[in-house]
mmCIF file of C-alpha atoms in Angstrom:
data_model
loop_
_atom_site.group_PDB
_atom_site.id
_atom_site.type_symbol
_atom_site.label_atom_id
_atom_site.label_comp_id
_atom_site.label_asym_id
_atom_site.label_seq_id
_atom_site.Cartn_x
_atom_site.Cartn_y
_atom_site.Cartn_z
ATOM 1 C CA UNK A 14 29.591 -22.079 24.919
ATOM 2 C CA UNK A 15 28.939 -18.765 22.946
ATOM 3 C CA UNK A 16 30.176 -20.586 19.892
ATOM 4 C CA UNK A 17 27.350 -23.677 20.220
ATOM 5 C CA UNK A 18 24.708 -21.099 20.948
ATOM 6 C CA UNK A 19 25.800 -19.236 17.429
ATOM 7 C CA UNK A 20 25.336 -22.489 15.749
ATOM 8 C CA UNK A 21 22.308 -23.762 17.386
ATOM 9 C CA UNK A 22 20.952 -19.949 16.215
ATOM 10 C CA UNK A 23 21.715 -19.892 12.595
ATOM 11 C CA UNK A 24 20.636 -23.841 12.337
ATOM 12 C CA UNK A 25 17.501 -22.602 13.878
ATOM 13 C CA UNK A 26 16.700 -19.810 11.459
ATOM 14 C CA UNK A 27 17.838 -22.159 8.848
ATOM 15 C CA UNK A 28 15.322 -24.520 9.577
ATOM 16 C CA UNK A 29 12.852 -21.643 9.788
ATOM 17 C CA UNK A 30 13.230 -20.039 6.610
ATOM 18 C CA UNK A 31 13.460 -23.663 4.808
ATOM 19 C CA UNK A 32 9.847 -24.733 6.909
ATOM 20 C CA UNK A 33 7.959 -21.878 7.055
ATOM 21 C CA UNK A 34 8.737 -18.899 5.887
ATOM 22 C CA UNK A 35 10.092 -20.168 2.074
ATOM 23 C CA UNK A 36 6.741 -22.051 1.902
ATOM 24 C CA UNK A 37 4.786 -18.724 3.239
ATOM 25 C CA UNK A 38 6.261 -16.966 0.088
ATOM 26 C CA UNK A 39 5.794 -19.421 -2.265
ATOM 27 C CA UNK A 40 2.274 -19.746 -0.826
ATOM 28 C CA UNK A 41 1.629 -15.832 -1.170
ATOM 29 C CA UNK A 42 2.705 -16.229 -4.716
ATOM 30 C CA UNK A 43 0.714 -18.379 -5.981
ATOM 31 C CA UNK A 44 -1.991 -17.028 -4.739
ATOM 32 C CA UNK A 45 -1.712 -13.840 -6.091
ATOM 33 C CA UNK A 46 -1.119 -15.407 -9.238
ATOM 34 C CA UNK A 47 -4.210 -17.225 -9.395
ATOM 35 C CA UNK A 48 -6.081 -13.655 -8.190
ATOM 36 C CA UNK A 49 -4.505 -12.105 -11.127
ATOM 37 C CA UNK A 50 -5.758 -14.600 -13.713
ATOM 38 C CA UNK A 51 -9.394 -14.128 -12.337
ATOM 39 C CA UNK A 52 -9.420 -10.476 -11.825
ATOM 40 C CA UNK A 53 -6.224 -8.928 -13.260
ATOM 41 C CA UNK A 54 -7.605 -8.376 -16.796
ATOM 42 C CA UNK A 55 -10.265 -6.268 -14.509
ATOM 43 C CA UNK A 56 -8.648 -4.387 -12.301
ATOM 44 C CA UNK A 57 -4.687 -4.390 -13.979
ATOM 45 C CA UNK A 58 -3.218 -6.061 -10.937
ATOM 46 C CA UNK A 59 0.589 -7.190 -11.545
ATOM 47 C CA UNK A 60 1.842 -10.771 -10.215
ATOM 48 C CA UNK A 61 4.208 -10.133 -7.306
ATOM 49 C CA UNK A 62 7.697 -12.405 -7.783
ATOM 50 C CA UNK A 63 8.412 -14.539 -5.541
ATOM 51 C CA UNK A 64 11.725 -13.190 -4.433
ATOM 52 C CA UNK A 65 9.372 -10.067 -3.084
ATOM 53 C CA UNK A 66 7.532 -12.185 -0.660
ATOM 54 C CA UNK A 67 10.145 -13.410 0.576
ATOM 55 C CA UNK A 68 12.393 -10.657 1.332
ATOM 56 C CA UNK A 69 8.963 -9.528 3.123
ATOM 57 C CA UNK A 70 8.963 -11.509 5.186
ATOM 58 C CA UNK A 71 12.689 -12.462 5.996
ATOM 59 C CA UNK A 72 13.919 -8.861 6.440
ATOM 60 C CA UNK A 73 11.678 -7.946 9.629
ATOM 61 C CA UNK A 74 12.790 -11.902 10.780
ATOM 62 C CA UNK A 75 16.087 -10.748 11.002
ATOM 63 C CA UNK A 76 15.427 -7.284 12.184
ATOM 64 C CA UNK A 77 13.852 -9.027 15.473
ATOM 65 C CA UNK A 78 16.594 -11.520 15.645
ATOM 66 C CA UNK A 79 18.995 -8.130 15.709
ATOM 67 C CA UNK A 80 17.029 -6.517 18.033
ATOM 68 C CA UNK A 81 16.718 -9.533 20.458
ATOM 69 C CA UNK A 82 20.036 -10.590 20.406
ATOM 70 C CA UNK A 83 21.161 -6.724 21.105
ATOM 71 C CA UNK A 84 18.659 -6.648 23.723
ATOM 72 C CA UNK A 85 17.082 -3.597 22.110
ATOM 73 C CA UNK A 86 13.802 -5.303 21.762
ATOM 74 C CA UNK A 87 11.090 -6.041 24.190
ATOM 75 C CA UNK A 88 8.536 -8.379 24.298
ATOM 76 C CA UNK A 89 5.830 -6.838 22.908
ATOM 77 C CA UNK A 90 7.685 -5.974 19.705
ATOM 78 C CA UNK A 91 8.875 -1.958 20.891
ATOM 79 C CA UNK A 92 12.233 -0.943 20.480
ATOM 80 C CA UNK A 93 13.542 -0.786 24.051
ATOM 81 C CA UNK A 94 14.106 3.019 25.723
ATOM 82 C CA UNK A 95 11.650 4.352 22.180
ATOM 83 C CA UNK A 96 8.393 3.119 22.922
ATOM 84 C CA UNK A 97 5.183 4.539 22.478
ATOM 85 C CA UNK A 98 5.329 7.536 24.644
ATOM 86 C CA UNK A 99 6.400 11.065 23.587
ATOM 87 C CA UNK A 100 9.826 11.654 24.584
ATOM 88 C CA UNK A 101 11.705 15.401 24.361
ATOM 89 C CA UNK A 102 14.052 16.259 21.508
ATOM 90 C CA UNK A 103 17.654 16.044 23.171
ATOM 91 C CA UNK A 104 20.494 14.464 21.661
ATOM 92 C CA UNK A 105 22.404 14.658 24.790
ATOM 93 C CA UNK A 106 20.347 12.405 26.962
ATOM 94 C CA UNK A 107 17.980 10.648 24.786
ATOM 95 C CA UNK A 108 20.571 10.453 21.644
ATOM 96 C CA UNK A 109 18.653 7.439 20.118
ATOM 97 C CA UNK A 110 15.155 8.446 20.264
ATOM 98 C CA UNK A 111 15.637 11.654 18.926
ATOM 99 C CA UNK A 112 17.711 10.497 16.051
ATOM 100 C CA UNK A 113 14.812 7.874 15.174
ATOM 101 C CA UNK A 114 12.313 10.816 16.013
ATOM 102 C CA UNK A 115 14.321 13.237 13.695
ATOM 103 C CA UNK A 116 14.363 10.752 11.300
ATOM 104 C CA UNK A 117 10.620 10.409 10.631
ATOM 105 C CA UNK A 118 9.912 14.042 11.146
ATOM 106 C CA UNK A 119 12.147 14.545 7.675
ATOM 107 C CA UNK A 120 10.812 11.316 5.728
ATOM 108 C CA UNK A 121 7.181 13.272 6.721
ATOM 109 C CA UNK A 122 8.699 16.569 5.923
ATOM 110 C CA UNK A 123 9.933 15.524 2.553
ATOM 111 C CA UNK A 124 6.185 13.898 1.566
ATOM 112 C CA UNK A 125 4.473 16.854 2.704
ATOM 113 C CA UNK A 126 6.617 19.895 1.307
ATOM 114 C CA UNK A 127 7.177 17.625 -2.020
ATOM 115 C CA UNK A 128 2.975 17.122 -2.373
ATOM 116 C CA UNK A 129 2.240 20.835 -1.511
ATOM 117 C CA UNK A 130 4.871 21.974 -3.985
ATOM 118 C CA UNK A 131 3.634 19.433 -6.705
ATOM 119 C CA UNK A 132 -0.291 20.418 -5.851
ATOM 120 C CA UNK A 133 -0.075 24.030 -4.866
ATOM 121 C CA UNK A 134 2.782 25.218 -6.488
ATOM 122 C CA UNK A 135 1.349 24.728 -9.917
ATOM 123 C CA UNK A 136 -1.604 26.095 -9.165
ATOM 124 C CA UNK A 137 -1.089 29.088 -7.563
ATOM 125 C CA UNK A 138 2.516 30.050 -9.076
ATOM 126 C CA UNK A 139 2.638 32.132 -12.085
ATOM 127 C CA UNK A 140 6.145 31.850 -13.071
ATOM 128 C CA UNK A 141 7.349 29.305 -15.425
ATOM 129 C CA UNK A 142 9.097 26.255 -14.014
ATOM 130 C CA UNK A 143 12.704 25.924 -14.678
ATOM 131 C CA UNK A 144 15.135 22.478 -14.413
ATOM 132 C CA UNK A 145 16.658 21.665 -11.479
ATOM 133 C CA UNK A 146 19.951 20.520 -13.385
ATOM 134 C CA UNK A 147 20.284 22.998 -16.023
ATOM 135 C CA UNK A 148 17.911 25.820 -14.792
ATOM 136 C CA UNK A 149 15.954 25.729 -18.311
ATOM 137 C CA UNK A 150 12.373 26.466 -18.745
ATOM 138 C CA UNK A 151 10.034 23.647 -18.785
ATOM 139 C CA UNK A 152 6.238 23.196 -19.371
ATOM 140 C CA UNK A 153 4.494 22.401 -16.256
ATOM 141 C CA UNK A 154 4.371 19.091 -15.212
ATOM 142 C CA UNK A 155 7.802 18.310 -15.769
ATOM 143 C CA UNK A 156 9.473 16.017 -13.253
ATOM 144 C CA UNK A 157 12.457 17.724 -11.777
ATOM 145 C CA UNK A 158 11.085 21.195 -12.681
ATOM 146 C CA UNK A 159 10.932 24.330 -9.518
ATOM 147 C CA UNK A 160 9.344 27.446 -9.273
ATOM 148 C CA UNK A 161 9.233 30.124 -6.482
ATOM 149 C CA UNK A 162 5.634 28.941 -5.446
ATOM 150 C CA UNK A 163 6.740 25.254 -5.196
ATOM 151 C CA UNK A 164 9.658 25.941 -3.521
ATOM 152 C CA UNK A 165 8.015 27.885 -0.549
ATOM 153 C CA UNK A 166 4.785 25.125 -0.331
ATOM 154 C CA UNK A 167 7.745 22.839 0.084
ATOM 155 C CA UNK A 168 9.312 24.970 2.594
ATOM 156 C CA UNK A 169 5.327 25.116 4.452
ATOM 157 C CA UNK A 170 4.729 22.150 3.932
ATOM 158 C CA UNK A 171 8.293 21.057 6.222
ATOM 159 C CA UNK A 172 6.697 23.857 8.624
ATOM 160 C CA UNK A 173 3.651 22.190 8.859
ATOM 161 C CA UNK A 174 4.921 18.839 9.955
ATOM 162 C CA UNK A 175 7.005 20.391 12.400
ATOM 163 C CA UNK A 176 4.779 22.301 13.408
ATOM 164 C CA UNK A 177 2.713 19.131 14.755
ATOM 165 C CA UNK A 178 5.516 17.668 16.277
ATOM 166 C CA UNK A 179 6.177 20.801 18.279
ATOM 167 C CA UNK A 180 2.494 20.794 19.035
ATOM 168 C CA UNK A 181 2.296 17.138 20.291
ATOM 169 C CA UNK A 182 5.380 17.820 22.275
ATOM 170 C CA UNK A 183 4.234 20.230 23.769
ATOM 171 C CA UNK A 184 0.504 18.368 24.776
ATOM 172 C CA UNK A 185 1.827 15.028 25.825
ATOM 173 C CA UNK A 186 5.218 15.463 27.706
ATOM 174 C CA UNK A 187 4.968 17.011 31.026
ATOM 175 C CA UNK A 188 5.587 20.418 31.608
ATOM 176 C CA UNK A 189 8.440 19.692 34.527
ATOM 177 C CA UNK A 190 10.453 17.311 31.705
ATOM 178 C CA UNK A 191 10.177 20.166 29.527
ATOM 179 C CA UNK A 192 11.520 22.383 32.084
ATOM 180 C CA UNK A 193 14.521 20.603 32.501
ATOM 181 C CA UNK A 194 15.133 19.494 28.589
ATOM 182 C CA UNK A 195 16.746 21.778 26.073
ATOM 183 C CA UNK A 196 14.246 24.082 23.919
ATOM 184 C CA UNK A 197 12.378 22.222 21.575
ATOM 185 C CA UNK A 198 11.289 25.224 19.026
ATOM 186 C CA UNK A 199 14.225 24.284 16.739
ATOM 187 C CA UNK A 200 11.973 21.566 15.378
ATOM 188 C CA UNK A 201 10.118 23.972 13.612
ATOM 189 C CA UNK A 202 13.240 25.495 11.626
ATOM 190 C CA UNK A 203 13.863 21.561 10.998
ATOM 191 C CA UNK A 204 10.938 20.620 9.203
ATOM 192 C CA UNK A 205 10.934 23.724 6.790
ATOM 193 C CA UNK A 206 14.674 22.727 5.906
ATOM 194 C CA UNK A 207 13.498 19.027 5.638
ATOM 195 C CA UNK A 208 10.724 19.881 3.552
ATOM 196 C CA UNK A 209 12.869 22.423 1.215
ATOM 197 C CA UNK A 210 15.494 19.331 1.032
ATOM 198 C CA UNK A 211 13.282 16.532 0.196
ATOM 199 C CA UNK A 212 11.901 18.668 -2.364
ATOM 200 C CA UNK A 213 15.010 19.517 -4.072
ATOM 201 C CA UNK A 214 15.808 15.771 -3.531
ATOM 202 C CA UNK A 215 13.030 14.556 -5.503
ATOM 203 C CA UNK A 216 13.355 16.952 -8.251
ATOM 204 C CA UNK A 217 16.714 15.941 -9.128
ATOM 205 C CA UNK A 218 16.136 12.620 -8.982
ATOM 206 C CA UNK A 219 12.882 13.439 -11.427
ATOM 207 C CA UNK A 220 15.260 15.779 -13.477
ATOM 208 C CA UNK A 221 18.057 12.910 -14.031
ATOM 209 C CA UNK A 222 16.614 9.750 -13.509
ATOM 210 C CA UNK A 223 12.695 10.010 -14.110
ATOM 211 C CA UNK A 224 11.967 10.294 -18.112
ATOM 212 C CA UNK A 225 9.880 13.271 -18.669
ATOM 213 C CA UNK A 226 8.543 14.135 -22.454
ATOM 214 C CA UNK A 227 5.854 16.010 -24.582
ATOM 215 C CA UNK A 228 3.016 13.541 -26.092
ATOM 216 C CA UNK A 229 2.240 15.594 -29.242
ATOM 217 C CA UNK A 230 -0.650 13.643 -29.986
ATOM 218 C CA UNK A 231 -2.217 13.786 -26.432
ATOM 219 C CA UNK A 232 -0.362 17.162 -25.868
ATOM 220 C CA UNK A 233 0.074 16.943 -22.387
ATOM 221 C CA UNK A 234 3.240 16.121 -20.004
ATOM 222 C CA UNK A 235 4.270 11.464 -20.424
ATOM 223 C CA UNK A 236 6.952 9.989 -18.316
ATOM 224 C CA UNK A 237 7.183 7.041 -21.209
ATOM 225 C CA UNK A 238 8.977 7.155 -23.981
ATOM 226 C CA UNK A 239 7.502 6.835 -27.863
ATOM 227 C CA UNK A 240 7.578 7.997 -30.998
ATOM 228 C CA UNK A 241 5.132 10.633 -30.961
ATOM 229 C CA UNK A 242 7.065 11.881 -27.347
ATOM 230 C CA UNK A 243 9.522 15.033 -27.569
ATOM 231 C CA UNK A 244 12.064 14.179 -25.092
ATOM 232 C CA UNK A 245 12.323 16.750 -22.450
ATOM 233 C CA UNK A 246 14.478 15.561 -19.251
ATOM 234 C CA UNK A 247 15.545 12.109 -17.526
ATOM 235 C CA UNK A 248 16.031 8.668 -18.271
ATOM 236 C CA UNK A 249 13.435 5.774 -17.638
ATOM 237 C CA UNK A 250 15.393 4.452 -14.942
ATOM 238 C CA UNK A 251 12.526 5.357 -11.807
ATOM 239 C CA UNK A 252 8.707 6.304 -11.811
ATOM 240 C CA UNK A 253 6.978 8.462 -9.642
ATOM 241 C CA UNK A 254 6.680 6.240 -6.963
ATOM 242 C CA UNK A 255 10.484 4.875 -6.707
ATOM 243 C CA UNK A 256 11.460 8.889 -6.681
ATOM 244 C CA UNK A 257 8.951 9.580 -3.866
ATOM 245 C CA UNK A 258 10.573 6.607 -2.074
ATOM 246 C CA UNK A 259 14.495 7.728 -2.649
ATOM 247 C CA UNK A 260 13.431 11.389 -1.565
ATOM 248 C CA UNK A 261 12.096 10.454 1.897
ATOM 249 C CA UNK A 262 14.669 7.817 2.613
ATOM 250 C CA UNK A 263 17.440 10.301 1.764
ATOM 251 C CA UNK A 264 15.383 12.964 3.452
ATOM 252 C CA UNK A 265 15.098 10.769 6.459
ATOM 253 C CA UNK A 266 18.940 9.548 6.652
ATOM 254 C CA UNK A 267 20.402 13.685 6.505
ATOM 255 C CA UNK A 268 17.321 15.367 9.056
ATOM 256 C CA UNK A 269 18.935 13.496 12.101
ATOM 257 C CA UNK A 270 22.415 15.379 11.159
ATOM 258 C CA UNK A 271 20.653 18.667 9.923
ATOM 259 C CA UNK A 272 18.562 18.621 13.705
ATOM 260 C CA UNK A 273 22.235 17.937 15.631
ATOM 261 C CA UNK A 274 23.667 20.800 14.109
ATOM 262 C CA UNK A 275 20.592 22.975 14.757
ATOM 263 C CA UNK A 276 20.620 22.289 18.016
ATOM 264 C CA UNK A 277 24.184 22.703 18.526
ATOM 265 C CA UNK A 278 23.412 26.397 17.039
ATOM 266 C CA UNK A 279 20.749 27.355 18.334
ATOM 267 C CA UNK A 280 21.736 26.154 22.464
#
């Protein structure tokens, strides 16, 4: 019986991905095509391939097919037992929540310490970035270059985010449930280490893997390659954006570990 309902499953999502959702993607395609040839020579807009659309739309298919099938999804669309309420930080009771909680804390963390270090750091900081890799002196600007003053705005800017999640805790969970939970302060100490991390993260990944060089003509700080271009660090394997994305994801894979230990430390 289990056997004929597996088969009468994956000839129904099959047929769906053959009906609809291959002729969805095909359909987004074109259309953006046909936007780009009116207003692309406007506004630089960039055809999306096909195989894009697609795996937009097929990955969160099969994401709800997971979750139904495990029963970890409910009707309208929330991951079962992780809803939309605030729920304490315990890994004892509420393993799964706080894991997915601890997750996004350091993906935020990582954005937040990694933009403050970026913004403020080069403002306000005095002393000459250095490598990540090789501890060298770069100019400023250099991807996968730290300084003192970047490194503690990435450190704040961790604090920061954890500071909000301490502060929502605190407003929207009852007072009695916090009673009985463990202490929740360790969040704080978790978002300055996430924030430190993801910024270290993202500067090596800028440092090995993001091309960073001196335009001679321009003289400012290029991440493309060219003749006129002094190579400084990196390889023209990621921009900005893919880096950003990397950090955070790593960022947001290690906090969950980082926040078990902590708590195991700290209670």
């Amino acid at each position: 019986m289990s056997e004929e309902r597996g088969k009468s499953q994956f000839f129904f999502i099959a047929a769906l991905l053959v009906v609809v959702v291959v002729p969805i993607s095909l359909s987004c395609w074109l259309l953006n095509i046909a936007t780009n040839n009116f207003y692309g020579a406007e506004y630089r807009w960039r055809p999306v391939s096909p195989f894009r659309w697609l795996i937009s739309l097929v990955l969160p298919l099969f994401i709800t097919s997971f979750g139904v099938k495990k029963k970890s999804l409910s009707k309208s669309g929330a991951l079962a037992d992780h809803g939309c309420g605030e729920m304490p930080i315990d890994f004892a009771s509420n393993y799964g929540a706080t894991w997915l909680g601890m997750g996004i804390l350091g993906a935020l963390a990582c954005s937040c310490g990694d933009t403050l270090a970026s913004e403020m750091g080069t403002v306000l900081g005095t002393a000459e970035p250095r490598l990540l890799t090789t501890l060298e002196r770069v100019p400023r600007g250099t991807n996968g270059g730290v300084s003192p003053a970047g490194l503690l705005f990435s450190i704040a800017g961790g604090f920061l985010i954890g500071l909000s999640y301490y502060v929502a805790l605190l407003l929207f969970i009852p007072r009695d449930v916090l009673e009985i939970s463990t202490e929740q302060w360790p969040v704080l100490l978790v978002g300055a280490i996430s924030g430190l991390l993801g910024s270290l993260i993202d500067s090596f990944l800028g440092a090995t893997l993001q091309f960073s060089g001196f335009c001679q003509e321009r003289n400012c700080i290029v991440e493309r390659p060219a003749d006129c271009v002094r190579h400084i660090s990196g390889c023209a394997v990621l921009d900005n954006h893919s880096v950003n994305m990397l950090a955070s994801l790593f960022t947001a894979l290690l906090t969950p570990r980082i926040a078990l230990y902590m708590w195991s430390f700290c209670s």
